[in-house]
């Protein structure tokens, strides 16, 4: 299939590579010329604008930092909608708020183009390995059409409902993730302060009702899970500032839905405190540092 | 083995029955005569005081509501320590604060008796079926001695460390449980308010990073898990007031350990609000009702 | 002075009337024709668009619900900037986020017009009586120019710094107000539940270190302050949904400033819970109802 | 009047001195001999036990760190109740939980002695100057009897209701104080991060609806109130660990009263975080340091 791909950052670049590896023809655009050149070396062709990248293709994929970038890439005078042929589907894998996704879908639809929200989880590792999870918001028909393409980039392709529901699924999962991680940090910090061995406590939690991914797969207490960022100084993984972005999207969505999120809003402030203290680049499991006892000069 | 058993409530009674079923000789005490008679019908012999129940046995087991009851049962003039022979081990399966458990251990030790804290999880169902989890705080030697007896009442017997560590394990697990359940309630309520199908959302969470026991086994949203209390009007299960008790123990322990528990303290207030509004008898997953939209007369 | 006034809602209408009373010539615009007619009856002239209302005047005042409305009123093809003469100052009394105020100031400046943010406090009562407080963000020179006009509508005109600082002052004050009100609700509810007389407790707080406006002037416990909404079923006053809007602005500003607001974010959720339960129209001091004990049908 | 005074710490010592200054005869007890000697130099006579200090007096005053100390001082074999004559009133100025105060009152009453809870506010400065506020729980008759003696040590003597209500008043006030201080810290930190001048912001808050003692008299932002601890590196004043103790009492009381304290419980964790990081000795207004941005080494 001939695909236009816009957004070659840490996630987008390996995703576009996987499309090439699966035999698709890919034409790319990014403001960063180095990123474009690397993709061209891998077999893609370079385009001078989103408009040109969307011209003469069977599918457009966008992978961008935030809602404002998606809006610009779509609606600019040199944007996707200026170049795309009627009927061609746009897949946006950016993580943005559901309301924006739905608004973009309306814009695209008015232009004759189906719009699919398909945010991912799995991080840069999953993007490189082609094992991402895609959470897809689309009609049944459009979902059936894009699924094979997404399978070139991911392992789990999940249909979450109509447009916007991919974003809803992602932010609700990450809201819960932000809460459980802080919860594990509290439980592990409290338990070890009270004298229990950290491995014993984790072992009990992992086979009991406190069991969760944040404990059994990604435990923030150093020395429990060898493959977790806590075992390597909280480097790599899913950055605190990215968690903060997703909790911000959850807070926005909660406000629009008129739903309270008591624990989510508090967790958001805790990650904010980590970020404000200069630690936003550490993996989000570094939240456990807020529970460490120590000495301040005052 | 000849065992003295004190405390025949909803948990203690089926536990004592299981001791009888496994061929132990059991002599019991409880203030509630009806409870005592039922055990006598099952083969136990009745005692007129904790002292008498502890006399002439190889092991004493206590299962009581709170720390104050354990203290009385142990130290009263007609209490366990007044009747027990030197060297006989006391196993306390009550859920109490670790500091009290350690204080009782000191008292017992001064009297020549090993003291084991062995709180359980698994509820009244697990107590009846003999599938409880025991979290045991004891020296290696004492643990080896009591393990076979506990196996008559439970399926998982976990050695958590020295005295008090059984209680630490239990309250840390339940602290995390109280947090994850409220977190799942938030995520499910937010997602469905935004339009996603509840089963689709639960399915995604359960195979993603938000995965936890509170979602995959005990989801508070009705209709997700058929065996969960949410499927039967939040009846049965683990009562809100019991969760509140355990979060209170966690808060006390956190204070003594000088550890903040940001999310835990907030979750405690949420369960308190459920209890204060007259819903403390519902299963703790009914916390999701705090996130329902509705109409008040004002 | 000849003034264009745009936005004749519950606040804007009485403000425009006070300009007329002080001898200013006022030309008005609002989408609501009834509101326009009432002002015309009071001596204003009606305009068919913001553009026309801004044409041929010495000052423009806008009083609108939210940032999006201000943007439209300013930049539409029939908007203020299309009609206003160079050098004429625009005073925006809407409560919006500081970043938007600063962005609008840039737009206006590029067009040759000083832009002043001047949100108010004092409610509809203060608007009618001309006793509003204006929190003004402007250069010294522009402040000196607009102050006499604002004095026709308010009693306290406070210069808060450069553009945007009027909004910063308002949202920081209201952030604190939202917190102190919930705090007073907690303290009064706890104290009376413990048996102290509500008037005695309020009296002690009001002469001690817990003293605050939310207690001594606007106590949420019924029967303490006769003039407070709590004395009349929480009607009138400052609506919960308005407090929720201001806490939302504070949350947005905190996110942009990378500042945690632990208590503010939690208070926001509490007011959200009030609103979600259908009580967003009650005065914000009705938050005390979240602390009432009661009976639910389940 | 002849008075027995037990507890000569930072608060008790200057209080006892003021009794001497007002012409009372005072016999004292404290475990700290240096403290006793200093009072003897000031005119008191020393006693070898609480029992002896309570013997042959017209009133007993106790000023102790916590409930456990009061219990011991009262009920020990060398305690107050062993020496005091029937009918003599005991005034306890310690800050303890209301339930303990009521339990001690019962004990004393059974012994024929009225028991008054009379916790104070005003700090060591107020104790020295004799300007403390006493919050008194007692019957009308007993209150009338002790009031003249309290006036020798304080300026405001407030009758809060029956026994225990003095403690209720104090912990509810301090609960609110802990919340408002953290609230002011949030509002000042957010505002200044957004660019407003700290004095301008404080000025607006202090004349608006955010007004509170924590802002106008004790502002945590340095440079606003010259006499506040924030102006001298957060030394002196009311220590974080003391605030933490009072919030702990409030949490205990809330639990017993089955009342949620959402903001109070969160504020408690914030002060706990300050204490855990080694800053429990700073004035409680140092809570503002949790909102400072900075750089961590990781």
mmCIF file of C-alpha atoms in Angstrom, chain A residues 59-293:
data_model
loop_
_atom_site.group_PDB
_atom_site.id
_atom_site.type_symbol
_atom_site.label_atom_id
_atom_site.label_comp_id
_atom_site.label_asym_id
_atom_site.label_seq_id
_atom_site.Cartn_x
_atom_site.Cartn_y
_atom_site.Cartn_z
ATOM 1 C CA UNK A 59 -3.580 6.001 3.619
ATOM 2 C CA UNK A 60 -2.154 8.794 5.752
ATOM 3 C CA UNK A 61 -0.642 8.184 9.207
ATOM 4 C CA UNK A 62 0.190 11.005 11.619
ATOM 5 C CA UNK A 63 2.226 10.686 14.842
ATOM 6 C CA UNK A 64 2.582 14.049 16.555
ATOM 7 C CA UNK A 65 3.232 15.462 20.045
ATOM 8 C CA UNK A 66 -0.093 17.156 20.780
ATOM 9 C CA UNK A 67 -3.484 18.252 19.520
ATOM 10 C CA UNK A 68 -2.264 21.622 18.245
ATOM 11 C CA UNK A 69 0.257 19.925 15.940
ATOM 12 C CA UNK A 70 -2.397 17.606 14.545
ATOM 13 C CA UNK A 71 -4.651 20.574 13.821
ATOM 14 C CA UNK A 72 -1.883 22.405 11.981
ATOM 15 C CA UNK A 73 -0.764 19.356 10.012
ATOM 16 C CA UNK A 74 -4.337 18.715 8.919
ATOM 17 C CA UNK A 75 -5.680 22.200 8.203
ATOM 18 C CA UNK A 76 -2.685 24.289 7.157
ATOM 19 C CA UNK A 77 -2.633 25.610 3.634
ATOM 20 C CA UNK A 78 0.122 23.051 3.021
ATOM 21 C CA UNK A 79 -1.603 20.526 5.231
ATOM 22 C CA UNK A 80 -2.947 17.021 4.742
ATOM 23 C CA UNK A 81 -6.464 18.078 3.777
ATOM 24 C CA UNK A 82 -5.056 20.258 1.003
ATOM 25 C CA UNK A 83 -3.432 17.267 -0.662
ATOM 26 C CA UNK A 84 -5.357 14.144 0.199
ATOM 27 C CA UNK A 85 -7.749 12.541 -2.291
ATOM 28 C CA UNK A 86 -11.382 12.063 -1.290
ATOM 29 C CA UNK A 87 -12.078 8.759 0.407
ATOM 30 C CA UNK A 88 -8.536 8.200 1.661
ATOM 31 C CA UNK A 89 -8.418 7.403 5.399
ATOM 32 C CA UNK A 90 -6.337 9.365 7.916
ATOM 33 C CA UNK A 91 -4.986 7.451 10.927
ATOM 34 C CA UNK A 92 -3.809 9.652 13.799
ATOM 35 C CA UNK A 93 -1.652 7.781 16.299
ATOM 36 C CA UNK A 94 -0.898 10.844 18.420
ATOM 37 C CA UNK A 95 -2.167 10.824 22.003
ATOM 38 C CA UNK A 96 -4.605 13.715 22.234
ATOM 39 C CA UNK A 97 -7.879 14.496 23.988
ATOM 40 C CA UNK A 98 -10.961 12.645 22.693
ATOM 41 C CA UNK A 99 -12.860 15.865 21.970
ATOM 42 C CA UNK A 100 -10.111 17.070 19.616
ATOM 43 C CA UNK A 101 -10.022 13.683 17.897
ATOM 44 C CA UNK A 102 -13.754 13.926 17.346
ATOM 45 C CA UNK A 103 -13.470 17.481 16.062
ATOM 46 C CA UNK A 104 -10.727 16.450 13.607
ATOM 47 C CA UNK A 105 -12.900 13.552 12.460
ATOM 48 C CA UNK A 106 -15.675 16.018 11.664
ATOM 49 C CA UNK A 107 -13.284 18.232 9.695
ATOM 50 C CA UNK A 108 -11.953 15.252 7.757
ATOM 51 C CA UNK A 109 -15.409 13.823 7.136
ATOM 52 C CA UNK A 110 -16.585 17.160 5.723
ATOM 53 C CA UNK A 111 -13.679 16.790 3.333
ATOM 54 C CA UNK A 112 -14.677 13.242 2.419
ATOM 55 C CA UNK A 113 -12.021 11.471 4.478
ATOM 56 C CA UNK A 114 -12.542 8.926 7.258
ATOM 57 C CA UNK A 115 -10.489 9.809 10.341
ATOM 58 C CA UNK A 116 -9.272 7.173 12.784
ATOM 59 C CA UNK A 117 -7.820 7.800 16.246
ATOM 60 C CA UNK A 118 -5.292 5.090 16.994
ATOM 61 C CA UNK A 119 -3.045 6.014 19.923
ATOM 62 C CA UNK A 120 -0.497 3.442 20.986
ATOM 63 C CA UNK A 121 1.097 2.004 24.065
ATOM 64 C CA UNK A 122 4.348 0.101 24.268
ATOM 65 C CA UNK A 123 6.895 2.897 24.127
ATOM 66 C CA UNK A 124 9.875 3.298 21.822
ATOM 67 C CA UNK A 125 10.858 -0.321 22.426
ATOM 68 C CA UNK A 126 7.500 -1.539 21.163
ATOM 69 C CA UNK A 127 7.624 0.872 18.249
ATOM 70 C CA UNK A 128 10.987 -0.530 17.140
ATOM 71 C CA UNK A 129 9.985 -4.155 17.668
ATOM 72 C CA UNK A 130 6.610 -3.695 16.003
ATOM 73 C CA UNK A 131 4.835 -4.869 19.129
ATOM 74 C CA UNK A 132 2.804 -1.766 19.951
ATOM 75 C CA UNK A 133 -0.784 -1.919 21.125
ATOM 76 C CA UNK A 134 -3.087 0.223 18.982
ATOM 77 C CA UNK A 135 -6.323 1.469 20.555
ATOM 78 C CA UNK A 136 -8.528 2.265 17.611
ATOM 79 C CA UNK A 137 -11.599 4.489 17.341
ATOM 80 C CA UNK A 138 -13.381 3.956 14.011
ATOM 81 C CA UNK A 139 -16.480 2.483 12.405
ATOM 82 C CA UNK A 140 -16.398 -1.287 11.833
ATOM 83 C CA UNK A 141 -15.790 -0.814 8.112
ATOM 84 C CA UNK A 142 -12.931 1.632 8.483
ATOM 85 C CA UNK A 143 -11.427 -0.451 11.287
ATOM 86 C CA UNK A 144 -11.403 -3.500 9.008
ATOM 87 C CA UNK A 145 -9.619 -1.442 6.372
ATOM 88 C CA UNK A 146 -6.824 -0.038 8.568
ATOM 89 C CA UNK A 147 -6.224 -3.084 10.756
ATOM 90 C CA UNK A 148 -3.821 -4.848 8.323
ATOM 91 C CA UNK A 149 -1.665 -1.735 8.083
ATOM 92 C CA UNK A 150 -1.559 -1.301 11.842
ATOM 93 C CA UNK A 151 -0.484 -4.930 12.160
ATOM 94 C CA UNK A 152 2.736 -4.001 10.416
ATOM 95 C CA UNK A 153 3.505 -1.741 13.381
ATOM 96 C CA UNK A 154 1.862 -3.454 16.338
ATOM 97 C CA UNK A 155 0.925 -6.736 17.927
ATOM 98 C CA UNK A 156 -2.383 -5.934 19.568
ATOM 99 C CA UNK A 157 -4.881 -3.995 17.506
ATOM 100 C CA UNK A 158 -7.962 -3.286 19.624
ATOM 101 C CA UNK A 159 -11.170 -1.814 18.322
ATOM 102 C CA UNK A 160 -12.418 0.503 21.076
ATOM 103 C CA UNK A 161 -15.564 1.873 19.408
ATOM 104 C CA UNK A 162 -16.375 4.913 17.309
ATOM 105 C CA UNK A 163 -14.066 7.856 16.686
ATOM 106 C CA UNK A 164 -12.494 9.192 19.873
ATOM 107 C CA UNK A 165 -12.824 5.919 21.752
ATOM 108 C CA UNK A 166 -9.212 4.974 21.050
ATOM 109 C CA UNK A 167 -8.148 8.109 22.913
ATOM 110 C CA UNK A 168 -10.666 7.430 25.693
ATOM 111 C CA UNK A 169 -9.256 3.927 26.179
ATOM 112 C CA UNK A 170 -5.698 5.188 26.297
ATOM 113 C CA UNK A 171 -6.217 8.032 28.753
ATOM 114 C CA UNK A 172 -8.390 5.921 31.070
ATOM 115 C CA UNK A 173 -5.760 3.178 31.146
ATOM 116 C CA UNK A 174 -2.991 5.683 31.782
ATOM 117 C CA UNK A 175 -5.027 7.465 34.440
ATOM 118 C CA UNK A 176 -5.269 4.157 36.266
ATOM 119 C CA UNK A 177 -1.600 3.430 35.613
ATOM 120 C CA UNK A 178 -0.573 6.767 37.128
ATOM 121 C CA UNK A 179 -2.631 5.944 40.220
ATOM 122 C CA UNK A 180 -1.509 2.340 40.668
ATOM 123 C CA UNK A 181 2.158 3.279 40.284
ATOM 124 C CA UNK A 182 1.903 5.915 43.003
ATOM 125 C CA UNK A 183 -0.079 3.414 45.076
ATOM 126 C CA UNK A 184 2.647 0.776 44.762
ATOM 127 C CA UNK A 185 5.231 3.415 45.657
ATOM 128 C CA UNK A 186 3.284 4.169 48.852
ATOM 129 C CA UNK A 187 2.767 0.545 49.821
ATOM 130 C CA UNK A 188 6.383 -0.474 49.170
ATOM 131 C CA UNK A 189 7.759 2.600 50.957
ATOM 132 C CA UNK A 190 5.511 2.110 53.951
ATOM 133 C CA UNK A 191 6.170 -1.608 54.214
ATOM 134 C CA UNK A 192 9.934 -1.334 54.025
ATOM 135 C CA UNK A 193 9.920 1.554 56.510
ATOM 136 C CA UNK A 194 8.048 -0.785 58.860
ATOM 137 C CA UNK A 195 10.736 -3.411 58.411
ATOM 138 C CA UNK A 196 9.480 -5.939 55.902
ATOM 139 C CA UNK A 197 11.831 -7.212 53.208
ATOM 140 C CA UNK A 198 11.007 -5.521 49.896
ATOM 141 C CA UNK A 199 11.029 -8.755 47.898
ATOM 142 C CA UNK A 200 8.829 -10.528 50.397
ATOM 143 C CA UNK A 201 6.325 -7.675 50.314
ATOM 144 C CA UNK A 202 6.298 -7.524 46.517
ATOM 145 C CA UNK A 203 5.866 -11.284 46.409
ATOM 146 C CA UNK A 204 2.826 -11.105 48.663
ATOM 147 C CA UNK A 205 1.256 -8.201 46.780
ATOM 148 C CA UNK A 206 1.845 -9.925 43.436
ATOM 149 C CA UNK A 207 -0.078 -13.008 44.515
ATOM 150 C CA UNK A 208 -2.751 -11.163 46.433
ATOM 151 C CA UNK A 209 -5.452 -8.543 45.929
ATOM 152 C CA UNK A 210 -2.988 -5.671 45.543
ATOM 153 C CA UNK A 211 -1.600 -7.332 42.412
ATOM 154 C CA UNK A 212 -1.099 -4.957 39.476
ATOM 155 C CA UNK A 213 1.185 -4.336 36.509
ATOM 156 C CA UNK A 214 2.864 -1.492 38.415
ATOM 157 C CA UNK A 215 3.945 -4.026 41.032
ATOM 158 C CA UNK A 216 4.531 -7.325 39.233
ATOM 159 C CA UNK A 217 6.059 -6.006 36.001
ATOM 160 C CA UNK A 218 7.332 -2.515 36.706
ATOM 161 C CA UNK A 219 7.842 -2.308 40.475
ATOM 162 C CA UNK A 220 9.237 1.128 41.431
ATOM 163 C CA UNK A 221 11.226 -0.266 44.353
ATOM 164 C CA UNK A 222 14.778 -1.013 43.178
ATOM 165 C CA UNK A 223 15.766 -4.660 43.016
ATOM 166 C CA UNK A 224 12.359 -6.260 42.596
ATOM 167 C CA UNK A 225 12.044 -6.452 38.804
ATOM 168 C CA UNK A 226 15.331 -6.681 36.964
ATOM 169 C CA UNK A 227 13.982 -5.360 33.679
ATOM 170 C CA UNK A 228 12.203 -2.356 35.187
ATOM 171 C CA UNK A 229 13.603 1.213 35.068
ATOM 172 C CA UNK A 230 13.913 1.085 38.881
ATOM 173 C CA UNK A 231 16.765 -1.387 38.329
ATOM 174 C CA UNK A 232 18.719 1.135 36.257
ATOM 175 C CA UNK A 233 18.269 4.445 38.032
ATOM 176 C CA UNK A 234 14.868 5.191 36.524
ATOM 177 C CA UNK A 235 16.303 5.799 33.068
ATOM 178 C CA UNK A 236 14.505 4.776 29.897
ATOM 179 C CA UNK A 237 10.902 3.653 30.180
ATOM 180 C CA UNK A 238 7.945 6.038 30.208
ATOM 181 C CA UNK A 239 9.000 9.510 31.267
ATOM 182 C CA UNK A 240 7.372 11.374 34.162
ATOM 183 C CA UNK A 241 6.608 14.286 31.836
ATOM 184 C CA UNK A 242 4.781 11.941 29.459
ATOM 185 C CA UNK A 243 2.709 10.547 32.321
ATOM 186 C CA UNK A 244 2.028 14.129 33.339
ATOM 187 C CA UNK A 245 0.822 14.903 29.814
ATOM 188 C CA UNK A 246 -1.569 11.940 29.855
ATOM 189 C CA UNK A 247 -2.909 12.804 33.310
ATOM 190 C CA UNK A 248 -3.474 16.320 31.975
ATOM 191 C CA UNK A 249 -5.519 14.866 29.109
ATOM 192 C CA UNK A 250 -7.474 12.782 31.624
ATOM 193 C CA UNK A 251 -8.114 15.879 33.739
ATOM 194 C CA UNK A 252 -9.330 17.794 30.693
ATOM 195 C CA UNK A 253 -11.591 14.930 29.648
ATOM 196 C CA UNK A 254 -12.920 14.585 33.202
ATOM 197 C CA UNK A 255 -13.748 18.259 33.274
ATOM 198 C CA UNK A 256 -15.605 18.073 29.974
ATOM 199 C CA UNK A 257 -17.442 14.940 31.145
ATOM 200 C CA UNK A 258 -18.193 16.573 34.515
ATOM 201 C CA UNK A 259 -16.648 13.618 36.360
ATOM 202 C CA UNK A 260 -14.586 13.929 39.529
ATOM 203 C CA UNK A 261 -11.231 12.110 39.527
ATOM 204 C CA UNK A 262 -10.151 12.389 43.150
ATOM 205 C CA UNK A 263 -7.118 10.098 43.099
ATOM 206 C CA UNK A 264 -6.197 10.972 39.517
ATOM 207 C CA UNK A 265 -6.028 14.678 40.261
ATOM 208 C CA UNK A 266 -3.851 14.040 43.302
ATOM 209 C CA UNK A 267 -1.563 11.674 41.381
ATOM 210 C CA UNK A 268 -1.233 14.378 38.728
ATOM 211 C CA UNK A 269 0.047 16.807 41.366
ATOM 212 C CA UNK A 270 2.557 14.229 42.629
ATOM 213 C CA UNK A 271 4.025 13.717 39.151
ATOM 214 C CA UNK A 272 3.959 17.506 38.761
ATOM 215 C CA UNK A 273 6.002 17.834 41.952
ATOM 216 C CA UNK A 274 8.515 15.368 40.496
ATOM 217 C CA UNK A 275 8.684 17.360 37.281
ATOM 218 C CA UNK A 276 8.911 20.734 39.025
ATOM 219 C CA UNK A 277 11.843 19.487 41.059
ATOM 220 C CA UNK A 278 13.747 18.762 37.841
ATOM 221 C CA UNK A 279 13.030 15.043 37.615
ATOM 222 C CA UNK A 280 10.500 15.033 34.763
ATOM 223 C CA UNK A 281 12.942 13.152 32.545
ATOM 224 C CA UNK A 282 13.106 10.124 34.826
ATOM 225 C CA UNK A 283 10.809 7.162 34.302
ATOM 226 C CA UNK A 284 7.453 7.767 35.987
ATOM 227 C CA UNK A 285 8.119 5.018 38.535
ATOM 228 C CA UNK A 286 10.630 7.438 40.098
ATOM 229 C CA UNK A 287 7.558 8.816 41.875
ATOM 230 C CA UNK A 288 8.697 6.553 44.712
ATOM 231 C CA UNK A 289 11.361 9.149 45.471
ATOM 232 C CA UNK A 290 8.648 11.397 46.896
ATOM 233 C CA UNK A 291 8.283 8.844 49.691
ATOM 234 C CA UNK A 292 11.946 8.581 50.607
ATOM 235 C CA UNK A 293 13.074 9.918 53.904
#
